[in-house]
PDB file of C-alpha atoms in Angstrom:
ATOM      1  CA  MET A   1     -13.871 -23.484 -65.726  1.00  0.00           C
ATOM      2  CA  VAL A   2     -17.704 -24.162 -65.591  1.00  0.00           C
ATOM      3  CA  ILE A   3     -18.958 -23.093 -62.063  1.00  0.00           C
ATOM      4  CA  GLN A   4     -21.506 -25.707 -60.950  1.00  0.00           C
ATOM      5  CA  LYS A   5     -24.356 -25.304 -58.514  1.00  0.00           C
ATOM      6  CA  ARG A   6     -22.390 -26.914 -55.765  1.00  0.00           C
ATOM      7  CA  ASP A   7     -19.435 -24.627 -56.457  1.00  0.00           C
ATOM      8  CA  GLN A   8     -21.819 -21.656 -56.116  1.00  0.00           C
ATOM      9  CA  GLU A   9     -23.030 -22.971 -52.841  1.00  0.00           C
ATOM     10  CA  ILE A  10     -19.371 -23.474 -51.641  1.00  0.00           C
ATOM     11  CA  LEU A  11     -18.422 -19.983 -52.594  1.00  0.00           C
ATOM     12  CA  ARG A  12     -21.603 -18.497 -51.008  1.00  0.00           C
ATOM     13  CA  VAL A  13     -21.113 -20.138 -47.773  1.00  0.00           C
ATOM     14  CA  CYS A  14     -17.445 -19.099 -47.624  1.00  0.00           C
ATOM     15  CA  TYR A  15     -18.430 -15.620 -48.272  1.00  0.00           C
ATOM     16  CA  GLU A  16     -21.209 -15.449 -45.671  1.00  0.00           C
ATOM     17  CA  GLN A  17     -19.070 -17.281 -42.978  1.00  0.00           C
ATOM     18  CA  GLN A  18     -15.773 -15.492 -43.920  1.00  0.00           C
ATOM     19  CA  PHE A  19     -13.925 -18.864 -44.584  1.00  0.00           C
ATOM     20  CA  LEU A  20     -14.435 -22.473 -44.826  1.00  0.00           C
ATOM     21  CA  THR A  21     -11.911 -25.356 -44.021  1.00  0.00           C
ATOM     22  CA  THR A  22     -11.404 -28.241 -46.308  1.00  0.00           C
ATOM     23  CA  GLU A  23     -13.123 -30.432 -43.885  1.00  0.00           C
ATOM     24  CA  HIS A  24     -16.271 -28.350 -44.204  1.00  0.00           C
ATOM     25  CA  VAL A  25     -16.142 -28.849 -48.015  1.00  0.00           C
ATOM     26  CA  ILE A  26     -15.423 -32.497 -47.771  1.00  0.00           C
ATOM     27  CA  GLN A  27     -18.020 -33.316 -45.045  1.00  0.00           C
ATOM     28  CA  TYR A  28     -21.060 -31.139 -46.144  1.00  0.00           C
ATOM     29  CA  PHE A  29     -20.651 -30.628 -49.830  1.00  0.00           C
ATOM     30  CA  PHE A  30     -19.634 -33.941 -51.070  1.00  0.00           C
ATOM     31  CA  LYS A  31     -21.012 -37.507 -50.494  1.00  0.00           C
ATOM     32  CA  VAL A  32     -19.459 -39.866 -48.153  1.00  0.00           C
ATOM     33  CA  GLY A  33     -16.198 -41.382 -49.721  1.00  0.00           C
ATOM     34  CA  GLN A  34     -15.744 -38.585 -52.253  1.00  0.00           C
ATOM     35  CA  TRP A  35     -12.775 -36.960 -50.295  1.00  0.00           C
ATOM     36  CA  ARG A  36     -10.565 -37.148 -53.331  1.00  0.00           C
ATOM     37  CA  ARG A  37     -13.025 -35.476 -55.601  1.00  0.00           C
ATOM     38  CA  ALA A  38     -13.546 -32.825 -52.990  1.00  0.00           C
ATOM     39  CA  TYR A  39      -9.812 -32.045 -52.900  1.00  0.00           C
ATOM     40  CA  GLU A  40      -9.595 -31.980 -56.720  1.00  0.00           C
ATOM     41  CA  ARG A  41     -12.631 -29.502 -56.866  1.00  0.00           C
ATOM     42  CA  ILE A  42     -11.051 -27.329 -54.062  1.00  0.00           C
ATOM     43  CA  SER A  43      -7.753 -27.241 -56.180  1.00  0.00           C
ATOM     44  CA  GLU A  44      -9.678 -26.417 -59.373  1.00  0.00           C
ATOM     45  CA  LEU A  45     -11.540 -23.478 -57.555  1.00  0.00           C
ATOM     46  CA  LYS A  46      -8.165 -22.230 -56.412  1.00  0.00           C
ATOM     47  CA  SER A  47      -6.609 -22.527 -59.800  1.00  0.00           C
ATOM     48  CA  GLY A  48      -9.577 -20.643 -61.255  1.00  0.00           C
ATOM     49  CA  GLY A  49      -9.011 -17.810 -58.973  1.00  0.00           C
ATOM     50  CA  PHE A  50     -12.116 -18.195 -56.784  1.00  0.00           C
ATOM     51  CA  LEU A  51     -10.458 -19.282 -53.692  1.00  0.00           C
ATOM     52  CA  ARG A  52      -7.237 -19.011 -51.896  1.00  0.00           C
ATOM     53  CA  ALA A  53      -5.814 -21.046 -48.981  1.00  0.00           C
ATOM     54  CA  GLU A  54      -4.454 -20.076 -45.630  1.00  0.00           C
ATOM     55  CA  LYS A  55      -2.420 -22.035 -43.080  1.00  0.00           C
ATOM     56  CA  ASN A  56      -2.956 -21.854 -39.399  1.00  0.00           C
ATOM     57  CA  VAL A  57      -1.258 -23.582 -36.571  1.00  0.00           C
ATOM     58  CA  LEU A  58      -4.649 -24.277 -34.884  1.00  0.00           C
ATOM     59  CA  PHE A  59      -5.584 -26.457 -37.790  1.00  0.00           C
ATOM     60  CA  ASP A  60      -2.546 -28.542 -38.562  1.00  0.00           C
ATOM     61  CA  GLN A  61      -3.071 -30.117 -41.812  1.00  0.00           C
ATOM     62  CA  LEU A  62      -6.299 -28.480 -42.783  1.00  0.00           C
ATOM     63  CA  GLN A  63      -6.449 -25.502 -45.021  1.00  0.00           C
ATOM     64  CA  ILE A  64      -8.555 -22.455 -44.365  1.00  0.00           C
ATOM     65  CA  LEU A  65     -10.244 -21.370 -47.642  1.00  0.00           C
ATOM     66  CA  ARG A  66     -11.138 -17.854 -48.246  1.00  0.00           C
ATOM     67  CA  LEU A  67     -12.536 -15.979 -51.355  1.00  0.00           C
ATOM     68  CA  THR A  68     -10.459 -14.104 -53.602  1.00  0.00           C
ATOM     69  CA  SER A  69     -11.758 -10.706 -54.931  1.00  0.00           C
ATOM     70  CA  TYR A  70     -12.798 -12.501 -58.026  1.00  0.00           C
ATOM     71  CA  GLY A  71     -14.773 -15.005 -55.969  1.00  0.00           C
ATOM     72  CA  GLN A  72     -16.341 -12.296 -54.078  1.00  0.00           C
ATOM     73  CA  ARG A  73     -17.580 -10.541 -57.120  1.00  0.00           C
ATOM     74  CA  LEU A  74     -18.955 -13.899 -58.389  1.00  0.00           C
ATOM     75  CA  VAL A  75     -21.053 -14.407 -55.207  1.00  0.00           C
ATOM     76  CA  LEU A  76     -22.108 -10.740 -55.039  1.00  0.00           C
ATOM     77  CA  SER A  77     -23.656 -10.984 -58.436  1.00  0.00           C
ATOM     78  CA  SER A  78     -26.312 -13.332 -57.074  1.00  0.00           C
ATOM     79  CA  ALA A  79     -25.995 -12.949 -53.363  1.00  0.00           C
ATOM     80  CA  PRO A  80     -29.337 -12.327 -51.476  1.00  0.00           C
ATOM     81  CA  ILE A  81     -27.403 -10.442 -48.675  1.00  0.00           C
ATOM     82  CA  GLU A  82     -24.114  -8.429 -48.514  1.00  0.00           C
ATOM     83  CA  VAL A  83     -21.737  -9.544 -45.836  1.00  0.00           C
ATOM     84  CA  PRO A  84     -18.925  -7.273 -44.690  1.00  0.00           C
ATOM     85  CA  GLN A  85     -15.627  -9.106 -45.149  1.00  0.00           C
ATOM     86  CA  VAL A  86     -12.799  -9.114 -42.700  1.00  0.00           C
ATOM     87  CA  ARG A  87      -9.296  -8.811 -43.972  1.00  0.00           C
ATOM     88  CA  ARG A  88      -7.741 -11.102 -41.414  1.00  0.00           C
ATOM     89  CA  LEU A  89      -9.382 -13.868 -39.315  1.00  0.00           C
ATOM     90  CA  ASP A  90      -9.268 -13.444 -35.586  1.00  0.00           C
ATOM     91  CA  PRO A  91      -7.190 -16.259 -34.095  1.00  0.00           C
ATOM     92  CA  ARG A  92      -9.067 -15.898 -30.724  1.00  0.00           C
ATOM     93  CA  THR A  93     -12.486 -16.954 -32.394  1.00  0.00           C
ATOM     94  CA  LEU A  94     -11.259 -19.107 -35.146  1.00  0.00           C
ATOM     95  CA  VAL A  95     -12.033 -22.404 -33.413  1.00  0.00           C
ATOM     96  CA  HIS A  96     -15.463 -21.099 -32.494  1.00  0.00           C
ATOM     97  CA  ASP A  97     -16.270 -19.712 -35.816  1.00  0.00           C
ATOM     98  CA  THR A  98     -15.343 -23.038 -37.463  1.00  0.00           C
ATOM     99  CA  ILE A  99     -17.942 -24.827 -35.206  1.00  0.00           C
ATOM    100  CA  VAL A 100     -20.528 -22.318 -36.145  1.00  0.00           C
ATOM    101  CA  THR A 101     -20.027 -22.807 -39.856  1.00  0.00           C
ATOM    102  CA  SER A 102     -20.426 -26.647 -39.160  1.00  0.00           C
ATOM    103  CA  VAL A 103     -23.458 -26.116 -37.069  1.00  0.00           C
ATOM    104  CA  ARG A 104     -25.000 -23.912 -39.897  1.00  0.00           C
ATOM    105  CA  LEU A 105     -24.272 -26.562 -42.400  1.00  0.00           C
ATOM    106  CA  ARG A 106     -25.529 -29.407 -40.201  1.00  0.00           C
ATOM    107  CA  LEU A 107     -28.766 -27.575 -39.358  1.00  0.00           C
ATOM    108  CA  SER A 108     -29.333 -27.038 -42.993  1.00  0.00           C
ATOM    109  CA  ASP A 109     -29.701 -30.791 -43.447  1.00  0.00           C
ATOM    110  CA  PHE A 110     -32.890 -30.488 -41.422  1.00  0.00           C
ATOM    111  CA  TRP A 111     -34.166 -27.021 -42.115  1.00  0.00           C
ATOM    112  CA  ASP A 112     -35.055 -25.056 -45.260  1.00  0.00           C
ATOM    113  CA  GLY A 113     -34.630 -21.611 -43.710  1.00  0.00           C
ATOM    114  CA  SER A 114     -32.164 -18.930 -44.816  1.00  0.00           C
ATOM    115  CA  TRP A 115     -29.143 -18.432 -42.717  1.00  0.00           C
ATOM    116  CA  ILE A 116     -28.264 -14.909 -41.597  1.00  0.00           C
ATOM    117  CA  PRO A 117     -24.696 -14.594 -40.211  1.00  0.00           C
ATOM    118  CA  GLU A 118     -23.646 -12.679 -37.195  1.00  0.00           C
ATOM    119  CA  ARG A 119     -21.988  -9.970 -39.116  1.00  0.00           C
ATOM    120  CA  VAL A 120     -25.177  -9.118 -40.733  1.00  0.00           C
ATOM    121  CA  ILE A 121     -27.271  -9.283 -37.729  1.00  0.00           C
ATOM    122  CA  LYS A 122     -24.973  -6.830 -35.979  1.00  0.00           C
ATOM    123  CA  GLN A 123     -25.726  -4.212 -38.544  1.00  0.00           C
ATOM    124  CA  ASP A 124     -29.528  -4.399 -37.790  1.00  0.00           C
ATOM    125  CA  GLU A 125     -28.887  -3.440 -34.067  1.00  0.00           C
ATOM    126  CA  TYR A 126     -30.479  -6.649 -32.798  1.00  0.00           C
ATOM    127  CA  PRO A 127     -31.166  -6.523 -29.112  1.00  0.00           C
ATOM    128  CA  GLN A 128     -29.115  -9.793 -28.736  1.00  0.00           C
ATOM    129  CA  ILE A 129     -26.514 -10.946 -31.237  1.00  0.00           C
ATOM    130  CA  PRO A 130     -26.554 -14.724 -31.863  1.00  0.00           C
ATOM    131  CA  ASP A 131     -23.990 -16.676 -33.894  1.00  0.00           C
ATOM    132  CA  GLY A 132     -26.682 -16.780 -36.634  1.00  0.00           C
ATOM    133  CA  LEU A 133     -30.375 -16.822 -37.446  1.00  0.00           C
ATOM    134  CA  PHE A 134     -32.351 -19.237 -39.389  1.00  0.00           C
ATOM    135  CA  VAL A 135     -35.334 -17.227 -41.083  1.00  0.00           C
ATOM    136  CA  PHE A 136     -38.191 -19.402 -42.638  1.00  0.00           C
ATOM    137  CA  GLN A 137     -40.468 -18.386 -45.355  1.00  0.00           C
ATOM    138  CA  SER A 138     -43.099 -17.811 -42.735  1.00  0.00           C
ATOM    139  CA  GLY A 139     -41.081 -15.044 -41.170  1.00  0.00           C
ATOM    140  CA  LYS A 140     -40.267 -17.122 -38.001  1.00  0.00           C
ATOM    141  CA  LYS A 141     -36.799 -17.115 -36.750  1.00  0.00           C
ATOM    142  CA  VAL A 142     -34.615 -19.560 -34.697  1.00  0.00           C
ATOM    143  CA  ALA A 143     -31.533 -18.031 -33.109  1.00  0.00           C
ATOM    144  CA  VAL A 144     -28.460 -20.356 -32.867  1.00  0.00           C
ATOM    145  CA  GLU A 145     -25.900 -19.974 -30.155  1.00  0.00           C
ATOM    146  CA  VAL A 146     -22.852 -22.194 -30.176  1.00  0.00           C
ATOM    147  CA  GLU A 147     -21.353 -22.451 -26.640  1.00  0.00           C
ATOM    148  CA  ASN A 148     -17.699 -23.516 -26.834  1.00  0.00           C
ATOM    149  CA  SER A 149     -16.436 -22.012 -23.571  1.00  0.00           C
ATOM    150  CA  PRO A 150     -18.220 -21.307 -20.245  1.00  0.00           C
ATOM    151  CA  LYS A 151     -19.977 -18.095 -19.573  1.00  0.00           C
ATOM    152  CA  ASP A 152     -20.435 -17.031 -15.956  1.00  0.00           C
ATOM    153  CA  ARG A 153     -23.890 -16.859 -14.549  1.00  0.00           C
ATOM    154  CA  ALA A 154     -24.538 -13.202 -14.557  1.00  0.00           C
ATOM    155  CA  ARG A 155     -23.558 -12.749 -18.188  1.00  0.00           C
ATOM    156  CA  PHE A 156     -25.643 -15.701 -19.411  1.00  0.00           C
ATOM    157  CA  PHE A 157     -28.706 -14.367 -17.465  1.00  0.00           C
ATOM    158  CA  GLN A 158     -28.232 -10.889 -18.972  1.00  0.00           C
ATOM    159  CA  ASN A 159     -28.112 -12.546 -22.484  1.00  0.00           C
ATOM    160  CA  MET A 160     -31.388 -14.377 -21.693  1.00  0.00           C
ATOM    161  CA  GLU A 161     -33.216 -11.257 -20.606  1.00  0.00           C
ATOM    162  CA  ARG A 162     -32.179  -9.602 -23.945  1.00  0.00           C
ATOM    163  CA  TRP A 163     -33.810 -12.443 -25.873  1.00  0.00           C
ATOM    164  CA  ARG A 164     -37.223 -11.116 -24.512  1.00  0.00           C
ATOM    165  CA  LYS A 165     -36.808  -8.096 -26.726  1.00  0.00           C
ATOM    166  CA  THR A 166     -36.515 -10.168 -29.902  1.00  0.00           C
ATOM    167  CA  ASP A 167     -39.012 -11.759 -32.104  1.00  0.00           C
ATOM    168  CA  VAL A 168     -37.403 -15.192 -32.360  1.00  0.00           C
ATOM    169  CA  LYS A 169     -39.415 -18.432 -32.019  1.00  0.00           C
ATOM    170  CA  LEU A 170     -36.519 -20.433 -30.453  1.00  0.00           C
ATOM    171  CA  VAL A 171     -33.106 -19.745 -29.152  1.00  0.00           C
ATOM    172  CA  LEU A 172     -31.090 -23.005 -29.812  1.00  0.00           C
ATOM    173  CA  PHE A 173     -28.066 -23.491 -27.613  1.00  0.00           C
ATOM    174  CA  ILE A 174     -25.468 -25.949 -29.087  1.00  0.00           C
ATOM    175  CA  ALA A 175     -22.914 -26.906 -26.417  1.00  0.00           C
ATOM    176  CA  THR A 176     -19.697 -28.632 -27.599  1.00  0.00           C
ATOM    177  CA  THR A 177     -18.767 -30.564 -24.384  1.00  0.00           C
ATOM    178  CA  PRO A 178     -20.673 -32.501 -21.599  1.00  0.00           C
ATOM    179  CA  ALA A 179     -19.477 -29.992 -19.081  1.00  0.00           C
ATOM    180  CA  LEU A 180     -21.036 -27.124 -21.057  1.00  0.00           C
ATOM    181  CA  VAL A 181     -24.292 -29.072 -21.445  1.00  0.00           C
ATOM    182  CA  ALA A 182     -24.655 -29.462 -17.742  1.00  0.00           C
ATOM    183  CA  ARG A 183     -23.695 -25.841 -17.069  1.00  0.00           C
ATOM    184  CA  ILE A 184     -26.155 -24.481 -19.625  1.00  0.00           C
ATOM    185  CA  GLU A 185     -28.867 -26.834 -18.510  1.00  0.00           C
ATOM    186  CA  GLY A 186     -28.567 -25.592 -15.061  1.00  0.00           C
ATOM    187  CA  TYR A 187     -28.804 -21.985 -16.100  1.00  0.00           C
ATOM    188  CA  LEU A 188     -31.793 -22.696 -18.123  1.00  0.00           C
ATOM    189  CA  LYS A 189     -33.532 -24.552 -15.251  1.00  0.00           C
ATOM    190  CA  GLU A 190     -32.688 -21.673 -12.774  1.00  0.00           C
ATOM    191  CA  GLY A 191     -33.356 -18.749 -15.406  1.00  0.00           C
ATOM    192  CA  PRO A 192     -36.404 -16.750 -16.281  1.00  0.00           C
ATOM    193  CA  GLN A 193     -39.551 -18.812 -17.198  1.00  0.00           C
ATOM    194  CA  GLY A 194     -41.531 -18.431 -20.493  1.00  0.00           C
ATOM    195  CA  LEU A 195     -38.586 -17.866 -22.818  1.00  0.00           C
ATOM    196  CA  PRO A 196     -38.204 -20.117 -25.914  1.00  0.00           C
ATOM    197  CA  LEU A 197     -34.891 -21.687 -24.974  1.00  0.00           C
ATOM    198  CA  ALA A 198     -33.591 -25.217 -25.991  1.00  0.00           C
ATOM    199  CA  LEU A 199     -30.190 -27.094 -25.616  1.00  0.00           C
ATOM    200  CA  VAL A 200     -28.511 -29.893 -27.590  1.00  0.00           C
ATOM    201  CA  PHE A 201     -25.171 -31.517 -27.385  1.00  0.00           C
ATOM    202  CA  TRP A 202     -23.215 -30.914 -30.583  1.00  0.00           C
ATOM    203  CA  ASP A 203     -21.600 -34.501 -30.720  1.00  0.00           C
ATOM    204  CA  GLU A 204     -25.168 -35.924 -30.691  1.00  0.00           C
ATOM    205  CA  LEU A 205     -26.322 -33.565 -33.329  1.00  0.00           C
ATOM    206  CA  LYS A 206     -23.645 -34.419 -35.576  1.00  0.00           C
ATOM    207  CA  LYS A 207     -24.683 -37.965 -35.801  1.00  0.00           C
ATOM    208  CA  ARG A 208     -28.568 -37.817 -35.944  1.00  0.00           C
ATOM    209  CA  ALA A 209     -31.617 -35.577 -35.597  1.00  0.00           C
ATOM    210  CA  VAL A 210     -32.004 -35.646 -31.775  1.00  0.00           C
ATOM    211  CA  LYS A 211     -34.566 -34.152 -29.578  1.00  0.00           C
ATOM    212  CA  VAL A 212     -33.473 -30.911 -27.829  1.00  0.00           C
ATOM    213  CA  TRP A 213     -33.720 -30.352 -23.970  1.00  0.00           C
ATOM    214  CA  THR A 214     -35.939 -27.493 -22.793  1.00  0.00           C
ATOM    215  CA  PRO A 215     -36.776 -26.616 -19.197  1.00  0.00           C
ATOM    216  CA  SER A 216     -40.360 -28.016 -19.676  1.00  0.00           C
ATOM    217  CA  GLY A 217     -39.069 -31.248 -21.459  1.00  0.00           C
ATOM    218  CA  SER A 218     -37.762 -32.758 -24.734  1.00  0.00           C
ATOM    219  CA  VAL A 219     -38.818 -31.243 -28.038  1.00  0.00           C
ATOM    220  CA  ASP A 220     -38.301 -32.506 -31.547  1.00  0.00           C
ATOM    221  CA  VAL A 221     -37.445 -29.529 -33.596  1.00  0.00           C
ATOM    222  CA  PHE A 222     -35.810 -31.251 -36.500  1.00  0.00           C
ATOM    223  CA  ASN A 223     -39.030 -33.157 -37.636  1.00  0.00           C
ATOM    224  CA  ARG A 224     -40.065 -30.513 -40.147  1.00  0.00           C
ATOM    225  CA  LYS A 225     -38.294 -28.352 -42.801  1.00  0.00           C
ATOM    226  CA  GLU A 226     -40.201 -25.223 -42.130  1.00  0.00           C
ATOM    227  CA  TYR A 227     -41.590 -23.191 -39.114  1.00  0.00           C
TER     228      TYR A 227
END
């Protein structure tokens, strides 16, 4: 089996994010309408010993794809970063982690930065741990926080204060429901001033390059590849 550039990218993202779903592969690695070819390639990568599939009741017909030890060795032969792998996925965070991967892949449509996953950030003792960091060639960083469940006011404000101790250019909150958008917008309006915080609704970002909301007005952060 000849490993193509797209295969390498699929395996690398699977390694960095701990898993992919078949939907991730179909939507973000193949052109529209190529779902049959996507399934064929997934099957070939499994037959070649690079991927293995898991079933989970949360995902109905979707397969969870994870690297085999052989797949991990292939990725590590050229991986820019080493990511500790979990033996078993946590069912309590599985839906959230699936959205984080979708967000990473969607933001990669706009930005040329390198993605640093949460498990790597934790090793660096960062003051506040986001779901991921985009790091650009300039050295500037954008932190990404996926909000899929409500946080109480006190916890949210504690997190915002910790962002003061970091060197990020922007903290981008991506909310998955209109109710969460309204809640976080209220927090940001009320919260400490002068922090580089922005908010966008995930359903809108999936469709187009939208402007993000900030306490001082809308900002277009997707109009350039680098920062």
